[in-house]
Amino acid sequence: MDFNISNGDYNLTPSGHIERVSGDEDIKQRILIRLVIRKGSFVYDEDLGSELYKLYREKRSNIPNMAKQYVIDALEPETDISVQDVSVIWMSSNEIQISIEVLDFEGNTIEVEVKV
């Protein structure tokens, strides 16, 4: 169980307490944190994050393979999930949507999307 975060801040319950998430929502939040943060930018854990921001340096034909590798590398510390599929959708010339499908430790499929 973890705290619910959106837009970089804690969400509060109607009574003013910090909202908690668990189950699939907790896993989704951990995945998003690992994928959105630039690897090496978090002072307290320089291994936290991904290198998805580097995708724009790649040839367009290499982007799907590199996106998959960056996702796998970023999520490797999450031992209770395994990456099943990573797909890339071009939203525009400067925005890529990456869809990730993982299995949790119980065999449930969880889908997460992140834009870079």
XYZ file of C-alpha atoms in Angstrom:
116
model
C 0.000 0.000 0.000
C 1.286 3.437 -0.904
C 0.121 7.036 -0.964
C -1.891 8.215 -3.965
C 0.031 10.787 -6.001
C -1.126 12.749 -9.037
C 0.464 15.755 -10.709
C 3.411 15.462 -8.317
C 1.378 15.899 -5.127
C -0.491 13.728 -2.628
C -4.224 13.330 -3.109
C -6.316 13.964 -0.008
C -9.473 12.265 1.174
C -12.558 14.442 1.863
C -11.550 14.416 5.538
C -8.094 15.822 4.712
C -6.026 12.663 5.165
C -3.558 11.446 2.551
C -5.312 8.972 0.256
C -3.796 5.514 -0.079
C -3.735 3.140 -3.030
C -3.326 -0.615 -3.074
C -3.499 -3.564 -5.452
C -3.423 -2.759 -9.171
C -3.498 1.003 -8.542
C -0.395 0.749 -6.368
C 1.417 -1.238 -9.061
C 0.351 1.229 -11.778
C 1.607 4.148 -9.711
C 4.989 2.490 -9.088
C 5.322 1.745 -12.814
C 4.482 5.320 -13.795
C 6.962 6.739 -11.286
C 9.736 4.526 -12.653
C 8.919 5.412 -16.272
C 8.300 9.159 -15.992
C 11.300 10.119 -13.859
C 14.504 10.581 -15.831
C 17.077 8.039 -14.740
C 19.753 9.699 -12.626
C 17.697 12.779 -11.782
C 16.412 11.682 -8.367
C 19.006 12.635 -5.738
C 18.087 9.922 -3.241
C 18.160 7.070 -5.771
C 20.062 7.721 -8.982
C 19.028 4.307 -10.375
C 15.338 5.242 -10.174
C 13.754 6.217 -13.469
C 13.966 5.436 -17.152
C 15.765 6.562 -20.248
C 12.588 6.920 -22.322
C 13.466 10.576 -22.885
C 16.295 9.344 -25.141
C 13.835 7.918 -27.682
C 13.868 11.114 -29.737
C 17.585 10.593 -30.374
C 16.899 7.245 -32.031
C 16.093 6.523 -35.651
C 12.353 6.125 -35.983
C 12.759 2.473 -36.979
C 14.692 1.734 -33.727
C 12.210 3.407 -31.382
C 9.929 0.400 -30.704
C 12.874 -1.836 -29.745
C 14.566 0.844 -27.670
C 11.287 1.743 -25.907
C 10.879 -1.890 -24.900
C 14.461 -2.056 -23.617
C 14.123 1.196 -21.655
C 10.877 -0.033 -20.064
C 12.365 -3.406 -19.132
C 15.445 -1.730 -17.627
C 13.384 0.772 -15.617
C 11.009 -1.864 -14.241
C 13.656 -4.480 -13.424
C 13.704 -3.578 -9.684
C 9.954 -4.268 -9.474
C 10.264 -7.964 -8.681
C 6.516 -8.550 -8.332
C 5.767 -7.783 -11.998
C 7.031 -8.955 -15.384
C 6.842 -6.989 -18.628
C 4.777 -8.836 -21.234
C 4.414 -6.304 -24.025
C 5.491 -2.785 -24.958
C 3.989 -0.964 -27.934
C 4.626 2.473 -29.372
C 2.023 4.781 -30.920
C 3.015 8.071 -32.555
C 0.576 10.709 -31.306
C 2.309 13.529 -33.196
C 5.786 14.382 -34.432
C 6.855 15.253 -30.887
C 4.745 12.924 -28.733
C 4.963 9.159 -28.384
C 2.546 7.051 -26.366
C 3.983 3.885 -24.910
C 1.584 1.155 -23.807
C 2.948 -1.361 -21.340
C 1.381 -4.652 -20.333
C 2.702 -6.396 -17.234
C 1.745 -9.440 -15.203
C 1.628 -9.120 -11.438
C 2.722 -11.877 -9.056
C -0.803 -13.345 -9.113
C -0.868 -13.548 -12.922
C -3.197 -10.562 -13.427
C -2.636 -8.361 -16.452
C -2.102 -4.670 -15.757
C -1.927 -2.068 -18.522
C -0.243 1.313 -18.223
C 0.218 4.114 -20.759
C 2.818 6.842 -20.624
C 3.497 9.679 -23.046
C 6.975 10.965 -23.811
